[in-house]
Short mmCIF file of N, CA and C in Angstrom, two decimals:
data_model
loop_
_atom_site.label_atom_id
_atom_site.label_comp_id
_atom_site.label_asym_id
_atom_site.label_seq_id
_atom_site.Cartn_x
_atom_site.Cartn_y
_atom_site.Cartn_z
N MET A 1 5.95 7.22 7.24
CA MET A 1 6.24 5.94 6.61
C MET A 1 6.29 6.09 5.10
N ARG A 2 7.15 5.34 4.48
CA ARG A 2 7.28 5.29 3.03
C ARG A 2 6.84 3.91 2.56
N ARG A 3 6.31 3.86 1.36
CA ARG A 3 5.95 2.57 0.75
C ARG A 3 6.57 2.55 -0.64
N LEU A 4 7.33 1.48 -0.90
CA LEU A 4 8.03 1.31 -2.18
C LEU A 4 7.47 0.10 -2.89
N PHE A 5 7.07 0.29 -4.14
CA PHE A 5 6.56 -0.78 -5.00
C PHE A 5 7.66 -1.10 -6.01
N LEU A 6 8.16 -2.31 -5.99
CA LEU A 6 9.20 -2.72 -6.94
C LEU A 6 8.54 -3.64 -7.97
N ILE A 7 8.34 -3.10 -9.17
CA ILE A 7 7.56 -3.76 -10.21
C ILE A 7 8.48 -4.14 -11.37
N ARG A 8 8.64 -5.44 -11.58
CA ARG A 8 9.41 -5.87 -12.75
C ARG A 8 8.47 -5.82 -13.95
N HIS A 9 8.98 -5.31 -15.07
CA HIS A 9 8.16 -5.23 -16.28
C HIS A 9 7.54 -6.59 -16.58
N ALA A 10 6.40 -6.57 -17.24
CA ALA A 10 5.71 -7.81 -17.59
C ALA A 10 6.41 -8.50 -18.77
N LYS A 11 5.94 -9.68 -19.12
CA LYS A 11 6.53 -10.52 -20.17
C LYS A 11 6.66 -9.74 -21.47
N ALA A 12 7.87 -9.77 -22.03
CA ALA A 12 8.18 -9.00 -23.24
C ALA A 12 8.56 -9.92 -24.40
N GLU A 13 8.59 -9.32 -25.59
CA GLU A 13 9.02 -10.03 -26.78
C GLU A 13 10.45 -10.52 -26.60
N PRO A 14 10.81 -11.59 -27.30
CA PRO A 14 12.21 -12.06 -27.24
C PRO A 14 13.16 -10.98 -27.76
N SER A 15 14.38 -11.03 -27.26
CA SER A 15 15.37 -10.00 -27.66
C SER A 15 16.10 -10.35 -28.94
N VAL A 16 15.91 -11.53 -29.46
CA VAL A 16 16.62 -11.96 -30.67
C VAL A 16 16.29 -11.02 -31.83
N GLY A 17 17.34 -10.43 -32.40
CA GLY A 17 17.17 -9.56 -33.56
C GLY A 17 16.51 -8.23 -33.28
N ARG A 18 16.42 -7.84 -32.01
CA ARG A 18 15.77 -6.57 -31.65
C ARG A 18 16.69 -5.75 -30.76
N ASP A 19 16.45 -4.46 -30.77
CA ASP A 19 17.09 -3.57 -29.81
C ASP A 19 16.41 -3.83 -28.47
N ASP A 20 17.17 -4.22 -27.45
CA ASP A 20 16.59 -4.58 -26.16
C ASP A 20 15.71 -3.48 -25.59
N TYR A 21 16.11 -2.24 -25.75
CA TYR A 21 15.37 -1.10 -25.18
C TYR A 21 13.98 -0.97 -25.81
N GLU A 22 13.83 -1.44 -27.04
CA GLU A 22 12.56 -1.27 -27.78
C GLU A 22 11.62 -2.46 -27.65
N ARG A 23 12.00 -3.50 -26.92
CA ARG A 23 11.15 -4.67 -26.79
C ARG A 23 9.82 -4.31 -26.13
N ARG A 24 8.72 -4.75 -26.72
CA ARG A 24 7.38 -4.45 -26.22
C ARG A 24 6.84 -5.65 -25.44
N LEU A 25 5.74 -5.43 -24.75
CA LEU A 25 5.09 -6.52 -24.04
C LEU A 25 4.38 -7.45 -25.02
N THR A 26 4.31 -8.71 -24.64
CA THR A 26 3.51 -9.67 -25.38
C THR A 26 2.05 -9.53 -24.93
N ASP A 27 1.15 -10.21 -25.62
CA ASP A 27 -0.25 -10.20 -25.19
C ASP A 27 -0.36 -10.74 -23.76
N ARG A 28 0.37 -11.81 -23.48
CA ARG A 28 0.38 -12.37 -22.13
C ARG A 28 0.91 -11.35 -21.12
N GLY A 29 1.95 -10.63 -21.50
CA GLY A 29 2.51 -9.61 -20.61
C GLY A 29 1.51 -8.52 -20.28
N ARG A 30 0.76 -8.08 -21.28
CA ARG A 30 -0.26 -7.06 -21.04
C ARG A 30 -1.35 -7.59 -20.11
N ALA A 31 -1.78 -8.84 -20.32
CA ALA A 31 -2.80 -9.44 -19.46
C ALA A 31 -2.27 -9.60 -18.03
N ASP A 32 -1.00 -10.03 -17.91
CA ASP A 32 -0.39 -10.18 -16.58
C ASP A 32 -0.34 -8.84 -15.85
N ALA A 33 0.06 -7.79 -16.56
CA ALA A 33 0.16 -6.46 -15.95
C ALA A 33 -1.20 -6.00 -15.43
N ARG A 34 -2.25 -6.22 -16.23
CA ARG A 34 -3.59 -5.83 -15.80
C ARG A 34 -4.00 -6.63 -14.55
N ARG A 35 -3.69 -7.92 -14.54
CA ARG A 35 -4.06 -8.79 -13.41
C ARG A 35 -3.36 -8.35 -12.13
N VAL A 36 -2.07 -8.08 -12.20
CA VAL A 36 -1.31 -7.68 -11.00
C VAL A 36 -1.77 -6.30 -10.54
N ALA A 37 -2.00 -5.38 -11.47
CA ALA A 37 -2.48 -4.05 -11.11
C ALA A 37 -3.83 -4.13 -10.40
N ALA A 38 -4.72 -4.99 -10.90
CA ALA A 38 -6.03 -5.16 -10.28
C ALA A 38 -5.89 -5.75 -8.88
N ALA A 39 -4.95 -6.67 -8.70
CA ALA A 39 -4.75 -7.27 -7.37
C ALA A 39 -4.25 -6.22 -6.38
N LEU A 40 -3.40 -5.32 -6.81
CA LEU A 40 -2.95 -4.24 -5.93
C LEU A 40 -4.11 -3.32 -5.57
N ALA A 41 -4.92 -2.98 -6.56
CA ALA A 41 -6.08 -2.11 -6.32
C ALA A 41 -7.05 -2.76 -5.34
N ALA A 42 -7.27 -4.05 -5.48
CA ALA A 42 -8.18 -4.77 -4.57
C ALA A 42 -7.67 -4.72 -3.14
N ARG A 43 -6.34 -4.65 -2.98
CA ARG A 43 -5.74 -4.57 -1.65
C ARG A 43 -5.58 -3.12 -1.17
N LYS A 44 -6.06 -2.19 -2.01
CA LYS A 44 -5.94 -0.75 -1.73
C LYS A 44 -4.48 -0.36 -1.51
N MET A 45 -3.61 -0.91 -2.34
CA MET A 45 -2.17 -0.63 -2.28
C MET A 45 -1.78 0.02 -3.60
N LEU A 46 -1.81 1.35 -3.62
CA LEU A 46 -1.50 2.07 -4.84
C LEU A 46 -0.44 3.14 -4.57
N PRO A 47 0.48 3.30 -5.50
CA PRO A 47 1.46 4.38 -5.35
C PRO A 47 0.87 5.72 -5.81
N ASP A 48 1.58 6.78 -5.48
CA ASP A 48 1.22 8.11 -5.98
C ASP A 48 1.95 8.39 -7.30
N LEU A 49 3.08 7.71 -7.47
CA LEU A 49 3.97 7.95 -8.61
C LEU A 49 4.54 6.62 -9.07
N LEU A 50 4.57 6.41 -10.39
CA LEU A 50 5.26 5.27 -10.99
C LEU A 50 6.42 5.82 -11.81
N VAL A 51 7.62 5.37 -11.49
CA VAL A 51 8.83 5.78 -12.21
C VAL A 51 9.29 4.58 -13.02
N HIS A 52 9.36 4.73 -14.35
CA HIS A 52 9.77 3.63 -15.22
C HIS A 52 11.08 3.97 -15.92
N SER A 53 11.72 2.94 -16.46
CA SER A 53 13.05 3.10 -17.05
C SER A 53 13.04 3.78 -18.41
N GLY A 54 11.91 3.83 -19.05
CA GLY A 54 11.85 4.37 -20.41
C GLY A 54 11.93 3.28 -21.47
N ALA A 55 12.44 2.10 -21.10
CA ALA A 55 12.42 0.98 -22.05
C ALA A 55 10.96 0.67 -22.38
N ALA A 56 10.69 0.30 -23.62
CA ALA A 56 9.31 0.13 -24.07
C ALA A 56 8.51 -0.79 -23.15
N ARG A 57 9.10 -1.92 -22.72
CA ARG A 57 8.36 -2.87 -21.90
C ARG A 57 8.07 -2.34 -20.50
N ALA A 58 8.97 -1.56 -19.94
CA ALA A 58 8.75 -0.97 -18.61
C ALA A 58 7.73 0.16 -18.69
N LYS A 59 7.85 0.97 -19.72
CA LYS A 59 6.91 2.08 -19.89
C LYS A 59 5.49 1.55 -20.11
N GLU A 60 5.37 0.52 -20.94
CA GLU A 60 4.05 -0.06 -21.21
C GLU A 60 3.47 -0.69 -19.94
N THR A 61 4.30 -1.35 -19.16
CA THR A 61 3.83 -1.93 -17.89
C THR A 61 3.31 -0.82 -16.98
N ALA A 62 4.06 0.26 -16.84
CA ALA A 62 3.64 1.38 -15.99
C ALA A 62 2.33 1.97 -16.49
N GLU A 63 2.20 2.13 -17.80
CA GLU A 63 0.97 2.71 -18.35
C GLU A 63 -0.24 1.81 -18.10
N ILE A 64 -0.05 0.51 -18.22
CA ILE A 64 -1.15 -0.43 -17.97
C ILE A 64 -1.55 -0.37 -16.49
N PHE A 65 -0.57 -0.38 -15.60
CA PHE A 65 -0.88 -0.28 -14.17
C PHE A 65 -1.69 0.98 -13.90
N ALA A 66 -1.21 2.12 -14.37
CA ALA A 66 -1.89 3.40 -14.11
C ALA A 66 -3.30 3.40 -14.68
N ALA A 67 -3.49 2.81 -15.85
CA ALA A 67 -4.81 2.78 -16.49
C ALA A 67 -5.79 1.89 -15.73
N GLU A 68 -5.29 0.88 -15.04
CA GLU A 68 -6.15 -0.05 -14.29
C GLU A 68 -6.68 0.56 -12.99
N TRP A 69 -6.06 1.60 -12.52
CA TRP A 69 -6.41 2.17 -11.22
C TRP A 69 -7.33 3.36 -11.38
N LYS A 70 -8.36 3.44 -10.53
CA LYS A 70 -9.31 4.55 -10.60
C LYS A 70 -8.66 5.86 -10.19
N ARG A 71 -7.78 5.79 -9.19
CA ARG A 71 -7.10 7.00 -8.72
C ARG A 71 -5.95 7.33 -9.68
N LYS A 72 -5.80 8.59 -9.99
CA LYS A 72 -4.74 9.03 -10.90
C LYS A 72 -3.38 8.82 -10.26
N VAL A 73 -2.48 8.24 -11.02
CA VAL A 73 -1.11 7.99 -10.59
C VAL A 73 -0.18 8.66 -11.61
N ALA A 74 0.72 9.48 -11.15
CA ALA A 74 1.65 10.17 -12.04
C ALA A 74 2.67 9.18 -12.58
N LEU A 75 3.11 9.39 -13.81
CA LEU A 75 4.15 8.58 -14.45
C LEU A 75 5.36 9.46 -14.72
N ARG A 76 6.54 8.88 -14.52
CA ARG A 76 7.78 9.61 -14.78
C ARG A 76 8.81 8.64 -15.34
N GLU A 77 9.57 9.10 -16.31
CA GLU A 77 10.65 8.30 -16.87
C GLU A 77 11.96 8.63 -16.16
N GLU A 78 12.72 7.60 -15.86
CA GLU A 78 14.05 7.76 -15.26
C GLU A 78 14.97 6.76 -15.95
N ALA A 79 15.76 7.25 -16.90
CA ALA A 79 16.62 6.37 -17.70
C ALA A 79 17.59 5.56 -16.84
N GLY A 80 17.92 6.07 -15.66
CA GLY A 80 18.84 5.37 -14.77
C GLY A 80 18.32 4.04 -14.24
N LEU A 81 17.02 3.77 -14.41
CA LEU A 81 16.45 2.49 -13.99
C LEU A 81 16.79 1.36 -14.96
N TYR A 82 17.15 1.72 -16.20
CA TYR A 82 17.41 0.70 -17.21
C TYR A 82 18.76 0.03 -16.93
N ASP A 83 18.73 -1.29 -16.80
CA ASP A 83 19.94 -2.09 -16.58
C ASP A 83 20.74 -1.58 -15.37
N ALA A 84 20.03 -1.12 -14.35
CA ALA A 84 20.67 -0.50 -13.18
C ALA A 84 21.22 -1.54 -12.21
N SER A 85 22.35 -1.22 -11.64
CA SER A 85 22.94 -2.05 -10.59
C SER A 85 22.23 -1.79 -9.27
N LEU A 86 22.50 -2.65 -8.30
CA LEU A 86 21.93 -2.45 -6.97
C LEU A 86 22.34 -1.09 -6.41
N ALA A 87 23.60 -0.73 -6.54
CA ALA A 87 24.08 0.56 -6.01
C ALA A 87 23.36 1.72 -6.69
N SER A 88 23.15 1.63 -7.99
CA SER A 88 22.44 2.69 -8.72
C SER A 88 20.99 2.79 -8.28
N LEU A 89 20.35 1.65 -8.07
CA LEU A 89 18.95 1.65 -7.64
C LEU A 89 18.80 2.20 -6.23
N LEU A 90 19.72 1.87 -5.34
CA LEU A 90 19.69 2.43 -3.98
C LEU A 90 19.83 3.95 -4.05
N ALA A 91 20.75 4.44 -4.85
CA ALA A 91 20.96 5.88 -4.99
C ALA A 91 19.73 6.55 -5.59
N LEU A 92 19.15 5.95 -6.60
CA LEU A 92 17.96 6.51 -7.23
C LEU A 92 16.80 6.57 -6.24
N MET A 93 16.60 5.50 -5.47
CA MET A 93 15.52 5.47 -4.48
C MET A 93 15.74 6.54 -3.41
N ARG A 94 16.97 6.66 -2.94
CA ARG A 94 17.26 7.64 -1.88
C ARG A 94 17.15 9.08 -2.38
N ALA A 95 17.17 9.27 -3.69
CA ALA A 95 17.04 10.61 -4.26
C ALA A 95 15.59 10.99 -4.59
N LEU A 96 14.64 10.07 -4.34
CA LEU A 96 13.24 10.38 -4.61
C LEU A 96 12.78 11.56 -3.77
N SER A 97 11.84 12.31 -4.32
CA SER A 97 11.27 13.45 -3.61
C SER A 97 10.42 12.97 -2.44
N ASP A 98 10.61 13.60 -1.30
CA ASP A 98 9.84 13.22 -0.10
C ASP A 98 8.37 13.59 -0.19
N GLU A 99 7.99 14.40 -1.18
CA GLU A 99 6.57 14.73 -1.31
C GLU A 99 5.75 13.52 -1.78
N ASN A 100 6.41 12.50 -2.30
CA ASN A 100 5.74 11.26 -2.69
C ASN A 100 6.10 10.17 -1.68
N ALA A 101 5.15 9.81 -0.85
CA ALA A 101 5.40 8.80 0.18
C ALA A 101 5.24 7.39 -0.36
N ARG A 102 4.52 7.22 -1.48
CA ARG A 102 4.28 5.90 -2.07
C ARG A 102 4.72 5.95 -3.53
N VAL A 103 5.84 5.26 -3.80
CA VAL A 103 6.44 5.32 -5.15
C VAL A 103 6.66 3.92 -5.68
N GLY A 104 6.35 3.74 -6.96
CA GLY A 104 6.63 2.48 -7.65
C GLY A 104 7.77 2.67 -8.63
N LEU A 105 8.72 1.74 -8.61
CA LEU A 105 9.79 1.70 -9.59
C LEU A 105 9.48 0.55 -10.54
N VAL A 106 9.37 0.85 -11.82
CA VAL A 106 9.06 -0.16 -12.84
C VAL A 106 10.31 -0.37 -13.67
N GLY A 107 10.95 -1.53 -13.47
CA GLY A 107 12.22 -1.74 -14.12
C GLY A 107 12.51 -3.19 -14.43
N HIS A 108 13.76 -3.56 -14.21
CA HIS A 108 14.32 -4.78 -14.77
C HIS A 108 15.10 -5.59 -13.73
N ASN A 109 15.22 -6.86 -14.02
CA ASN A 109 16.09 -7.73 -13.24
C ASN A 109 17.46 -7.77 -13.92
N PRO A 110 18.52 -8.05 -13.19
CA PRO A 110 18.50 -8.53 -11.82
C PRO A 110 18.38 -7.43 -10.77
N GLY A 111 18.50 -6.17 -11.17
CA GLY A 111 18.54 -5.06 -10.21
C GLY A 111 17.37 -4.96 -9.27
N LEU A 112 16.13 -5.06 -9.79
CA LEU A 112 14.97 -4.90 -8.90
C LEU A 112 14.90 -6.01 -7.87
N GLY A 113 15.14 -7.22 -8.27
CA GLY A 113 15.13 -8.33 -7.32
C GLY A 113 16.21 -8.16 -6.27
N GLU A 114 17.39 -7.72 -6.69
CA GLU A 114 18.48 -7.49 -5.74
C GLU A 114 18.14 -6.37 -4.78
N LEU A 115 17.48 -5.31 -5.27
CA LEU A 115 17.08 -4.21 -4.40
C LEU A 115 16.08 -4.69 -3.35
N ALA A 116 15.10 -5.49 -3.78
CA ALA A 116 14.12 -6.01 -2.83
C ALA A 116 14.81 -6.82 -1.73
N VAL A 117 15.69 -7.73 -2.12
CA VAL A 117 16.39 -8.57 -1.14
C VAL A 117 17.25 -7.71 -0.20
N ALA A 118 17.90 -6.68 -0.75
CA ALA A 118 18.77 -5.83 0.06
C ALA A 118 17.98 -5.00 1.08
N LEU A 119 16.77 -4.59 0.73
CA LEU A 119 15.99 -3.71 1.61
C LEU A 119 15.18 -4.47 2.65
N ILE A 120 14.70 -5.67 2.30
CA ILE A 120 13.79 -6.39 3.19
C ILE A 120 14.53 -6.90 4.42
N GLY A 121 13.96 -6.56 5.58
CA GLY A 121 14.49 -7.04 6.85
C GLY A 121 13.49 -7.86 7.63
N SER A 122 12.20 -7.75 7.23
CA SER A 122 11.16 -8.50 7.94
C SER A 122 9.99 -8.73 6.99
N GLY A 123 9.12 -9.62 7.44
CA GLY A 123 7.94 -9.97 6.65
C GLY A 123 7.66 -11.44 6.82
N ALA A 124 6.67 -11.92 6.11
CA ALA A 124 6.33 -13.34 6.17
C ALA A 124 7.47 -14.16 5.57
N GLU A 125 8.01 -15.05 6.36
CA GLU A 125 9.19 -15.84 5.95
C GLU A 125 9.00 -16.59 4.64
N PRO A 126 7.85 -17.25 4.40
CA PRO A 126 7.69 -17.94 3.11
C PRO A 126 7.73 -16.98 1.92
N GLU A 127 7.13 -15.81 2.08
CA GLU A 127 7.13 -14.82 1.00
C GLU A 127 8.54 -14.28 0.75
N MET A 128 9.28 -14.04 1.80
CA MET A 128 10.65 -13.54 1.65
C MET A 128 11.51 -14.58 0.93
N ARG A 129 11.36 -15.84 1.27
CA ARG A 129 12.12 -16.91 0.59
C ARG A 129 11.72 -17.01 -0.87
N ARG A 130 10.42 -16.93 -1.13
CA ARG A 130 9.92 -17.02 -2.52
C ARG A 130 10.46 -15.88 -3.37
N LEU A 131 10.47 -14.67 -2.81
CA LEU A 131 11.00 -13.51 -3.52
C LEU A 131 12.50 -13.67 -3.79
N ALA A 132 13.24 -14.11 -2.80
CA ALA A 132 14.69 -14.26 -2.96
C ALA A 132 15.03 -15.33 -3.99
N ALA A 133 14.16 -16.32 -4.13
CA ALA A 133 14.41 -17.42 -5.07
C ALA A 133 14.10 -17.02 -6.51
N LYS A 134 13.08 -16.21 -6.72
CA LYS A 134 12.66 -15.86 -8.09
C LYS A 134 11.86 -14.56 -8.09
N TYR A 135 12.23 -13.67 -9.02
CA TYR A 135 11.52 -12.40 -9.21
C TYR A 135 11.09 -12.35 -10.68
N PRO A 136 10.01 -13.05 -11.03
CA PRO A 136 9.64 -13.21 -12.44
C PRO A 136 9.09 -11.93 -13.07
N THR A 137 8.95 -11.97 -14.38
CA THR A 137 8.34 -10.83 -15.07
C THR A 137 6.95 -10.61 -14.50
N GLY A 138 6.59 -9.35 -14.35
CA GLY A 138 5.27 -8.99 -13.82
C GLY A 138 5.15 -9.01 -12.31
N ALA A 139 6.20 -9.44 -11.62
CA ALA A 139 6.15 -9.51 -10.15
C ALA A 139 6.19 -8.11 -9.54
N VAL A 140 5.58 -7.99 -8.35
CA VAL A 140 5.66 -6.75 -7.59
C VAL A 140 5.86 -7.08 -6.11
N ALA A 141 6.82 -6.38 -5.52
CA ALA A 141 7.03 -6.45 -4.07
C ALA A 141 6.67 -5.09 -3.51
N VAL A 142 5.84 -5.08 -2.49
CA VAL A 142 5.46 -3.83 -1.82
C VAL A 142 6.19 -3.82 -0.48
N LEU A 143 7.03 -2.81 -0.29
CA LEU A 143 7.86 -2.70 0.91
C LEU A 143 7.44 -1.51 1.74
N ASP A 144 7.23 -1.73 3.02
CA ASP A 144 6.93 -0.64 3.95
C ASP A 144 8.20 -0.27 4.68
N LEU A 145 8.47 1.03 4.69
CA LEU A 145 9.71 1.57 5.27
C LEU A 145 9.36 2.58 6.36
N SER A 146 10.03 2.48 7.48
CA SER A 146 9.73 3.40 8.58
C SER A 146 10.44 4.74 8.44
N ALA A 147 11.33 4.87 7.48
CA ALA A 147 12.07 6.14 7.28
C ALA A 147 11.10 7.27 6.95
N ARG A 148 11.40 8.44 7.47
CA ARG A 148 10.59 9.63 7.18
C ARG A 148 10.97 10.25 5.84
N ARG A 149 12.21 10.01 5.44
CA ARG A 149 12.70 10.56 4.17
C ARG A 149 13.32 9.42 3.36
N TRP A 150 13.20 9.51 2.05
CA TRP A 150 13.77 8.48 1.18
C TRP A 150 15.27 8.36 1.40
N GLU A 151 15.94 9.46 1.59
CA GLU A 151 17.40 9.41 1.74
C GLU A 151 17.85 8.65 2.98
N ASP A 152 16.94 8.43 3.92
CA ASP A 152 17.28 7.73 5.17
C ASP A 152 17.02 6.22 5.12
N VAL A 153 16.54 5.71 3.98
CA VAL A 153 16.24 4.28 3.89
C VAL A 153 17.55 3.48 3.92
N LYS A 154 17.56 2.48 4.79
CA LYS A 154 18.74 1.63 4.98
C LYS A 154 18.45 0.21 4.51
N ARG A 155 19.50 -0.53 4.24
CA ARG A 155 19.39 -1.95 3.92
C ARG A 155 18.75 -2.68 5.10
N ASN A 156 18.03 -3.74 4.79
CA ASN A 156 17.39 -4.59 5.80
C ASN A 156 16.41 -3.85 6.71
N SER A 157 15.87 -2.73 6.24
CA SER A 157 14.97 -1.94 7.08
C SER A 157 13.51 -2.03 6.66
N ALA A 158 13.23 -2.68 5.54
CA ALA A 158 11.86 -2.73 5.02
C ALA A 158 11.13 -3.97 5.50
N MET A 159 9.80 -3.82 5.60
CA MET A 159 8.94 -4.96 5.86
C MET A 159 8.24 -5.30 4.54
N LEU A 160 8.33 -6.56 4.15
CA LEU A 160 7.65 -7.00 2.94
C LEU A 160 6.15 -7.08 3.24
N ALA A 161 5.40 -6.15 2.67
CA ALA A 161 3.95 -6.10 2.91
C ALA A 161 3.22 -7.10 2.02
N VAL A 162 3.66 -7.21 0.78
CA VAL A 162 3.04 -8.16 -0.15
C VAL A 162 4.02 -8.45 -1.28
N TYR A 163 3.97 -9.67 -1.78
CA TYR A 163 4.74 -10.07 -2.95
C TYR A 163 3.78 -10.81 -3.86
N LEU A 164 3.54 -10.27 -5.05
CA LEU A 164 2.61 -10.84 -6.00
C LEU A 164 3.32 -11.19 -7.30
N THR A 165 2.93 -12.33 -7.87
CA THR A 165 3.42 -12.71 -9.18
C THR A 165 2.24 -13.07 -10.06
N PRO A 166 2.39 -12.93 -11.37
CA PRO A 166 1.30 -13.32 -12.25
C PRO A 166 0.90 -14.78 -12.07
N ALA A 167 1.85 -15.68 -11.82
CA ALA A 167 1.55 -17.10 -11.68
C ALA A 167 0.56 -17.36 -10.53
N GLU A 168 0.75 -16.70 -9.41
CA GLU A 168 -0.15 -16.94 -8.28
C GLU A 168 -1.53 -16.33 -8.50
N LEU A 169 -1.61 -15.41 -9.46
CA LEU A 169 -2.88 -14.77 -9.77
C LEU A 169 -3.57 -15.42 -10.97
N GLY A 170 -3.06 -16.58 -11.37
CA GLY A 170 -3.74 -17.33 -12.42
C GLY A 170 -3.13 -17.25 -13.79
N ALA A 171 -1.86 -16.82 -13.88
CA ALA A 171 -1.19 -16.78 -15.17
C ALA A 171 0.19 -17.40 -15.01
N GLU A 172 0.73 -17.90 -16.09
CA GLU A 172 2.09 -18.45 -16.04
C GLU A 172 3.08 -17.32 -16.09
N ALA A 173 4.13 -17.40 -15.30
CA ALA A 173 5.20 -16.41 -15.32
C ALA A 173 6.50 -17.13 -15.60
N ASP A 174 7.51 -16.35 -16.03
CA ASP A 174 8.82 -16.99 -16.24
C ASP A 174 9.83 -16.40 -15.32
#
């Protein structure tokens, strides 16, 4: 079994007058990232590897998640996650090394939300509807996949194990 964590970066600074790639997290974004990371740890749902886009806000989100967890989680940058289309994200996921059965992708919308919707085939109906309606900053969807290899993952084959947002954990999300 494979487990995929789709983590949208936490709340970032406005893009007005800034290079989008260099936007950092706000104080609220850092607090949201810590809260969501702690909620995953409490559920004993942790990846072995976090792959982030390299954009400042995604990298910082990944670093905060990893720092919140007692178990060491490897971090890796993958520039292809930045502003990635659904097709690019599917290809990137299918190219993951099979030695990592639990992988988190830390990236951006609309791609991550589209990937979650494309992969999910089952799960709690209210959670699936909530995810399809909105994938806010700081949200994480944990998908369980029956494929033995990443390259074999198909659309509509994942079970939504959990969908968490900062808002449901006591913070406002956008």
